[in-house]
Coordinates of C-alpha atoms in Angstrom, one line a residue:
X104 CA 0.0 0.0 0.0
X105 CA 1.3 3.5 -0.9
X106 CA 2.1 5.9 1.9
X107 CA 1.8 9.6 1.3
X108 CA 3.5 12.0 3.7
X109 CA 1.4 15.2 4.0
X110 CA 2.6 18.4 5.8
X111 CA 1.3 21.9 5.9
X112 CA 3.1 23.2 2.8
X113 CA 3.0 20.0 0.7
X114 CA 2.3 20.8 -2.9
X115 CA 0.0 18.0 -4.1
X116 CA -0.6 18.6 -7.8
X117 CA -3.2 16.0 -8.4
X118 CA -4.5 13.4 -6.0
X119 CA -5.0 9.9 -7.5
X120 CA -8.5 9.6 -8.9
X121 CA -9.3 6.3 -7.2
X122 CA -9.0 7.8 -3.6
X123 CA -11.3 10.7 -4.5
X124 CA -13.9 8.4 -6.0
X125 CA -13.8 6.1 -3.0
X126 CA -14.2 9.0 -0.6
X127 CA -17.0 10.5 -2.7
X128 CA -18.8 7.2 -2.4
X129 CA -18.4 7.2 1.4
X130 CA -19.7 10.8 1.6
X131 CA -22.7 9.6 -0.4
X132 CA -23.3 6.9 2.1
X133 CA -22.9 9.4 5.0
X134 CA -25.6 11.6 3.5
X135 CA -28.1 8.9 2.7
X136 CA -27.9 7.3 6.1
X137 CA -27.7 10.5 8.1
X138 CA -30.7 12.3 6.5
X139 CA -33.0 9.3 6.9
X140 CA -33.5 10.7 10.5
X141 CA -35.7 13.5 9.2
X142 CA -38.2 10.9 8.2
X143 CA -37.6 8.6 11.2
X144 CA -38.4 11.3 13.7
X145 CA -42.1 11.7 12.6
X146 CA -42.4 8.1 11.5
X147 CA -41.3 6.5 14.8
X148 CA -43.3 9.0 16.8
X149 CA -46.4 7.5 15.1
X150 CA -45.2 3.9 14.8
X151 CA -44.0 3.6 18.4
X152 CA -46.9 5.8 19.7
X153 CA -44.5 8.3 21.4
X154 CA -46.1 11.0 23.6
X155 CA -43.7 13.9 23.2
X156 CA -41.4 15.7 20.8
X157 CA -38.5 15.2 23.2
X158 CA -38.9 11.4 22.9
X159 CA -39.1 11.6 19.1
X160 CA -35.9 13.6 18.8
X161 CA -34.1 10.9 20.8
X162 CA -33.8 9.4 17.3
X163 CA -31.2 12.1 16.5
X164 CA -29.5 11.9 19.9
X165 CA -29.0 8.1 19.5
X166 CA -27.6 8.6 16.1
X167 CA -25.1 11.3 16.9
X168 CA -24.1 10.4 20.5
X169 CA -21.6 7.9 19.3
X170 CA -19.5 10.7 17.8
X171 CA -18.8 11.8 21.4
X172 CA -18.2 8.2 22.7
X173 CA -16.4 6.8 19.7
X174 CA -14.2 9.7 18.5
X175 CA -11.1 8.8 20.6
X176 CA -11.6 5.0 20.1
X177 CA -11.8 5.7 16.4
X178 CA -8.4 7.5 16.5
X179 CA -7.0 4.4 18.1
X180 CA -8.6 2.1 15.6
X181 CA -7.3 4.1 12.7
X182 CA -3.8 4.1 14.2
X183 CA -4.0 0.3 14.4
X184 CA -5.7 -0.4 11.1
X185 CA -4.9 2.6 9.0
X186 CA -7.3 4.9 7.1
X187 CA -8.4 2.3 4.5
X188 CA -9.2 -0.7 6.7
X189 CA -10.7 1.7 9.3
X190 CA -13.2 2.8 6.6
X191 CA -14.1 -0.8 5.8
X192 CA -14.6 -1.5 9.6
X193 CA -16.8 1.5 9.9
X194 CA -19.1 0.3 7.1
X195 CA -19.4 -3.1 8.7
X196 CA -20.4 -1.5 12.0
X197 CA -23.0 0.5 10.2
X198 CA -24.4 -2.7 8.6
X199 CA -24.8 -4.2 12.0
X200 CA -26.8 -1.2 13.1
X201 CA -29.0 -1.6 10.1
X202 CA -29.6 -5.3 10.9
X203 CA -30.9 -4.3 14.4
X204 CA -33.7 -2.3 12.7
X205 CA -35.2 -5.6 11.6
X206 CA -36.1 -7.0 15.0
X207 CA -36.9 -3.5 16.1
X208 CA -39.5 -3.2 13.4
X209 CA -40.9 -6.7 14.0
X210 CA -41.4 -6.1 17.8
X211 CA -42.1 -2.3 17.4
X212 CA -39.6 -1.6 20.2
X213 CA -38.4 2.0 20.3
X214 CA -35.4 1.1 22.4
X215 CA -34.2 -1.3 19.7
X216 CA -34.6 1.3 17.0
X217 CA -32.5 3.7 19.1
X218 CA -29.9 0.9 19.6
X219 CA -29.7 0.4 15.9
X220 CA -29.2 4.1 15.3
X221 CA -26.5 4.2 18.0
X222 CA -24.6 1.4 16.3
X223 CA -25.0 3.0 12.9
X224 CA -23.7 6.3 14.4
X225 CA -20.7 4.4 15.8
X226 CA -19.8 3.2 12.4
X227 CA -20.2 6.6 10.9
X228 CA -17.9 8.1 13.7
X229 CA -15.1 5.7 12.5
X230 CA -15.8 6.6 8.9
X231 CA -15.8 10.3 9.6
X232 CA -12.5 10.1 11.6
X233 CA -10.9 8.6 8.5
X234 CA -12.4 10.3 5.5
X235 CA -12.6 13.9 6.7
X236 CA -8.9 14.4 7.5
X237 CA -8.1 12.3 4.4
X238 CA -9.8 14.7 2.1
X239 CA -8.7 17.7 4.1
X240 CA -4.9 17.0 3.8
X241 CA -4.9 15.2 0.5
X242 CA -4.0 18.4 -1.3
X243 CA -3.1 22.1 -0.7
X244 CA -4.5 23.5 2.6
X245 CA -5.9 26.7 1.0
X246 CA -8.2 24.7 -1.2
X247 CA -9.4 22.1 1.4
X248 CA -12.8 23.7 1.7
X249 CA -13.2 23.3 -2.1
X250 CA -12.4 19.6 -1.9
X251 CA -14.8 19.1 1.1
X252 CA -17.5 21.1 -0.8
X253 CA -17.2 18.6 -3.7
X254 CA -17.6 15.8 -1.2
X255 CA -20.5 17.7 0.3
X256 CA -22.4 17.6 -3.0
X257 CA -22.3 13.8 -2.9
X258 CA -23.3 13.9 0.7
X259 CA -26.2 16.2 0.3
X260 CA -27.3 14.8 -3.0
X261 CA -27.7 11.5 -1.2
X262 CA -29.4 13.3 1.7
X263 CA -31.8 14.9 -0.7
X264 CA -32.8 11.5 -2.0
X265 CA -33.0 9.7 1.3
X266 CA -36.1 11.3 2.9
X267 CA -38.0 11.0 -0.4
X268 CA -37.0 7.3 -0.8
X269 CA -37.8 6.3 2.8
X270 CA -40.7 8.7 3.0
X271 CA -42.3 7.1 0.0
X272 CA -42.3 3.8 1.9
X273 CA -42.6 4.7 5.6
X274 CA -44.9 7.7 5.2
X275 CA -47.1 6.4 2.5
X276 CA -50.8 7.4 3.1
X277 CA -49.6 8.5 6.6
X278 CA -52.1 11.4 6.9
X279 CA -55.0 9.1 6.4
X280 CA -53.6 6.5 8.8
X281 CA -53.2 9.2 11.5
X282 CA -56.9 9.9 11.2
X283 CA -57.8 6.2 11.2
X284 CA -55.8 5.5 14.3
X285 CA -57.9 8.0 16.3
X286 CA -61.0 5.9 15.6
X287 CA -59.6 2.5 16.6
X288 CA -59.6 0.6 19.9
X289 CA -56.3 -0.4 21.5
X290 CA -56.1 -3.9 19.8
X291 CA -56.8 -2.7 16.3
X292 CA -54.6 0.3 16.8
X293 CA -51.7 -1.9 17.8
X294 CA -52.2 -4.1 14.7
X295 CA -52.1 -1.0 12.4
X296 CA -49.0 0.3 14.1
X297 CA -47.3 -3.1 13.7
X298 CA -48.0 -2.9 10.0
X299 CA -46.6 0.6 9.9
X300 CA -43.4 -0.4 11.7
X301 CA -42.8 -3.3 9.3
X302 CA -42.5 -0.9 6.4
X303 CA -38.8 -0.2 7.1
X304 CA -37.7 -3.9 7.1
X305 CA -37.1 -4.1 3.3
X306 CA -35.3 -0.7 3.0
X307 CA -32.9 -1.6 5.8
X308 CA -32.2 -5.1 4.4
X309 CA -31.2 -3.3 1.2
X310 CA -29.0 -0.9 3.2
X311 CA -27.2 -3.9 4.9
X312 CA -26.4 -5.4 1.5
X313 CA -25.0 -2.0 0.1
X314 CA -22.9 -1.4 3.2
X315 CA -21.3 -4.8 3.1
X316 CA -20.6 -4.7 -0.6
X317 CA -18.9 -1.3 -0.2
X318 CA -16.9 -2.5 2.8
X319 CA -15.6 -5.4 0.7
X320 CA -14.7 -3.1 -2.2
X321 CA -12.8 -0.7 0.1
X322 CA -10.9 -3.6 1.8
X323 CA -9.6 -4.9 -1.6
X324 CA -9.0 -1.6 -3.4
X325 CA -5.7 0.2 -3.3
X326 CA -5.8 3.4 -1.3
X327 CA -2.8 5.5 -0.2
X328 CA -2.0 5.7 3.5
X329 CA -1.3 9.2 4.8
X330 CA 1.4 9.9 7.3
X331 CA 0.2 12.8 9.5
X332 CA 3.1 12.4 12.0
X333 CA 5.6 14.0 9.6
X334 CA 6.2 17.8 10.0
X335 CA 8.1 20.0 7.6
X336 CA 10.7 22.4 9.1
X337 CA 8.3 25.3 9.4
X338 CA 5.6 23.4 11.2
X339 CA 8.1 21.6 13.4
X340 CA 9.6 24.9 14.4
X341 CA 6.2 26.4 15.2
X342 CA 5.2 23.4 17.3
X343 CA 8.5 23.2 19.2
X344 CA 7.7 22.8 22.9
X345 CA 4.1 22.0 22.3
X346 CA 3.2 18.8 24.2
X347 CA -0.6 18.8 24.1
X348 CA -3.5 19.5 21.8
X349 CA -4.5 22.1 24.4
X350 CA -1.6 24.2 23.2
X351 CA -3.7 25.0 20.1
X352 CA -6.6 27.3 21.3
X353 CA -7.7 27.9 17.7
X354 CA -8.5 24.1 17.4
X355 CA -10.4 24.1 20.7
X356 CA -12.5 27.1 19.5
X357 CA -12.9 25.2 16.2
X358 CA -14.2 22.2 18.0
X359 CA -16.8 24.4 19.8
X360 CA -17.8 26.0 16.5
X361 CA -18.2 22.7 14.8
X362 CA -20.2 21.4 17.8
X363 CA -22.6 24.3 17.5
X364 CA -22.7 24.2 13.7
X365 CA -23.6 20.5 13.5
X366 CA -26.5 21.0 16.0
X367 CA -27.8 23.9 13.8
X368 CA -27.5 21.9 10.6
X369 CA -29.3 18.9 12.0
X370 CA -32.1 21.0 13.5
X371 CA -32.6 22.8 10.1
X372 CA -32.7 19.4 8.3
X373 CA -34.4 17.0 10.7
X374 CA -37.0 19.4 12.2
X375 CA -38.4 21.0 9.1
X376 CA -40.8 18.1 8.3
X377 CA -42.2 18.2 11.8
X378 CA -42.2 22.0 11.7
X379 CA -44.3 21.9 8.5
X380 CA -46.7 19.4 10.1
X381 CA -47.1 21.8 13.1
X382 CA -48.3 24.4 10.7
X383 CA -51.0 22.0 9.5
X384 CA -49.1 21.2 6.3
X385 CA -49.9 17.6 5.3
X386 CA -47.0 15.2 5.9
X387 CA -47.4 14.1 2.3
X388 CA -46.2 17.6 1.3
X389 CA -43.9 18.2 4.3
X390 CA -41.8 15.1 3.6
X391 CA -40.2 17.1 0.8
X392 CA -39.0 19.9 3.0
X393 CA -35.7 18.3 4.1
X394 CA -34.9 17.8 0.4
X395 CA -35.4 21.6 -0.1
X396 CA -32.9 22.2 2.8
X397 CA -30.3 19.9 1.3
X398 CA -30.7 21.3 -2.2
X399 CA -30.0 24.7 -0.8
X400 CA -26.8 23.3 0.8
X401 CA -25.8 21.8 -2.6
X402 CA -26.2 25.3 -4.1
X403 CA -23.8 26.6 -1.4
X404 CA -21.3 23.8 -2.1
X405 CA -21.3 24.7 -5.8
X406 CA -20.7 28.3 -5.0
X407 CA -17.8 27.2 -2.8
X408 CA -16.3 25.0 -5.5
X409 CA -16.2 27.9 -8.0
X410 CA -15.2 30.7 -5.6
X411 CA -12.8 29.1 -3.1
X412 CA -9.9 30.1 -3.0
X413 CA -9.9 32.0 -6.4
X414 CA -12.5 34.6 -5.4
X415 CA -12.9 34.3 -1.6
X416 CA -10.9 32.5 1.1
X417 CA -12.6 29.8 3.1
X418 CA -12.3 32.0 6.2
X419 CA -14.3 34.8 4.6
X420 CA -16.8 32.3 3.3
X421 CA -17.4 31.2 6.9
X422 CA -18.0 34.8 7.9
X423 CA -20.6 35.2 5.1
X424 CA -22.3 31.9 6.0
X425 CA -22.6 32.8 9.7
X426 CA -24.2 36.2 8.8
X427 CA -26.6 34.5 6.5
X428 CA -27.5 32.0 9.2
X429 CA -28.4 34.8 11.6
X430 CA -30.5 36.6 8.9
X431 CA -32.4 33.5 7.8
X432 CA -33.2 32.5 11.4
X433 CA -34.4 36.0 12.3
X434 CA -36.7 36.0 9.2
X435 CA -38.0 32.5 10.1
X436 CA -39.1 33.8 13.5
X437 CA -40.8 36.9 12.0
X438 CA -42.7 35.5 9.0
X439 CA -45.3 32.7 9.0
X440 CA -46.5 29.7 7.2
X441 CA -44.7 28.5 4.0
X442 CA -42.5 31.7 4.2
X443 CA -41.1 30.6 7.5
X444 CA -40.5 27.1 6.3
X445 CA -38.7 28.6 3.3
X446 CA -36.4 30.5 5.6
X447 CA -35.5 27.3 7.5
X448 CA -34.8 25.6 4.2
X449 CA -32.5 28.5 3.3
X450 CA -30.5 27.7 6.4
X451 CA -29.1 24.9 4.2
X452 CA -27.4 27.6 2.1
X453 CA -26.1 29.3 5.2
X454 CA -24.8 26.1 6.6
X455 CA -23.2 24.8 3.4
X456 CA -19.7 26.1 3.7
X457 CA -19.4 25.9 7.5
X458 CA -18.2 22.3 7.7
X459 CA -15.8 22.7 4.8
X460 CA -14.3 25.9 6.3
X461 CA -14.1 25.0 10.0
X462 CA -12.2 21.8 9.4
X463 CA -9.1 23.3 7.6
X464 CA -9.2 26.3 9.9
X465 CA -9.2 24.1 12.9
X466 CA -6.5 21.7 11.7
X467 CA -4.2 24.4 10.4
X468 CA -0.7 24.1 11.8
X469 CA -1.3 21.0 13.9
X470 CA 1.4 18.9 12.3
X471 CA 1.9 15.7 14.4
X472 CA -1.2 16.6 16.4
X473 CA -3.4 16.3 13.3
X474 CA -4.9 12.9 14.1
X475 CA -6.0 13.8 17.7
X476 CA -7.2 17.1 16.4
X477 CA -9.3 15.3 13.8
X478 CA -10.7 13.1 16.6
X479 CA -11.7 16.1 18.6
X480 CA -13.4 17.7 15.6
X481 CA -15.3 14.4 14.9
X482 CA -16.2 14.3 18.6
X483 CA -17.9 17.7 18.2
X484 CA -20.4 16.1 15.8
X485 CA -22.1 15.1 19.0
X486 CA -23.6 18.5 19.0
X487 CA -26.3 16.9 16.8
X488 CA -27.1 14.7 19.8
X489 CA -27.6 17.6 22.1
X490 CA -29.4 20.4 20.3
X491 CA -32.3 18.6 18.5
X492 CA -33.8 17.2 21.8
X493 CA -33.3 20.7 23.3
X494 CA -35.2 22.0 20.3
X495 CA -37.9 19.4 20.9
X496 CA -38.1 20.5 24.6
X497 CA -38.6 24.1 23.5
X498 CA -41.2 23.1 21.0
X499 CA -43.2 21.4 23.8
X500 CA -42.8 24.5 26.0
X501 CA -43.3 27.2 23.4
X502 CA -43.9 26.5 19.7
X503 CA -42.0 24.9 16.8
X504 CA -41.4 28.4 15.4
X505 CA -40.2 30.1 18.5
X506 CA -37.9 27.3 19.3
X507 CA -35.7 28.2 16.3
X508 CA -34.5 31.2 18.3
X509 CA -31.9 28.9 19.9
X510 CA -30.0 29.1 16.5
X511 CA -29.2 32.8 16.9
X512 CA -26.4 32.5 19.5
X513 CA -25.0 29.5 17.6
X514 CA -24.5 31.5 14.4
X515 CA -23.1 34.4 16.5
X516 CA -20.4 32.2 18.0
X517 CA -19.5 30.8 14.6
X518 CA -19.1 34.4 13.4
X519 CA -16.7 35.0 16.3
X520 CA -14.6 31.9 15.3
X521 CA -14.6 33.0 11.6
X522 CA -13.4 36.5 12.5
X523 CA -11.2 36.2 15.6
X524 CA -11.2 32.7 17.1
X525 CA -9.4 30.9 14.2
X526 CA -6.3 33.1 14.8
X527 CA -6.1 32.5 18.6
X528 CA -2.7 31.2 19.7
X529 CA -1.0 31.3 16.3
X530 CA 0.3 33.5 13.6
X531 CA -1.7 32.7 10.5
X532 CA -2.6 33.9 7.1
X533 CA -6.3 33.4 6.2
X534 CA -6.7 30.1 4.4

């Protein structure tokens, strides 16, 4: 297997095409599996007869909590197996999580559904720990956001398809079924809910097959290994005397920014269907809203691909996105009906270049600390486990619209990181 040594100033003219294709396929899988949650939240609330929005949003918590639990073990696993075999292992773990959905659906047991989501999230944590630093450092640092944006298109294209595909099966005739359930006694209601729960069995069997096939392909394909322990003279001199990741305050602030951003992104994508339903928009229509959010993200990625770094730096792109997030959230709180839903969908545009920009800004100058820095950034994805249930709590206490106010301080902190925080503790040129 080829080993590539990457340092801060390495001039990589053209990455091999095979690694880029493989990583693109992985990002497609990330997107498809991740954004199924936007359908699973309202679907499992009905199928498992849940009584509150907080319970329903545990779907998102179970899926993203492993990023907090598994980030450091993922770094250890990657050190032992390498990037390529670590990716294959992550796919197998995801397949195991998909298998758990089958007995969960048969028994209509919410705890089993959550366990399956937790295992799937664990596999994704391993995959993210390998693929994100891989694509970040496989090329010049100033264009990292451009490469991640390209991967983001695959991710969000899959995410756009996922809620439509699963929604066509799981939410078929769901509005009529909700009305019917109100007229049934306990026995007949349970029978109808059992039928509803069984709808996800076939889709998740297909998911298991796809994940296993992709794991086998990655195991046997030739991918370069990346040596992140090497430092060139400039990076080594800058890091002289640094013994801990805590010596890089810009990374710590980047971890916080990513923690907040992921929470905001997932709220915008996973809550919009339920938000539409709260406005008395039929689920048969609302099931397309997540796709609208992800399409607006794809538009943002395309802008990033053409503009970074030729027209705008990834740091300035992050500033623009934070400002747009603040504006769209404020508008969503002021206007009503479909206009408010449209503003939430536009948060996809605001969020689009945050992930691509925060990663390289956070990893800048880490040298031999890159792997542990990547693990901390992956760990911050657990923000998606924290903020959606908090949003659900606020929905129960206030309203689905007012609860979006929690996004405003999130975007303000990201604006701080984009303007000041990314420079803390180091002398940098905007990248």
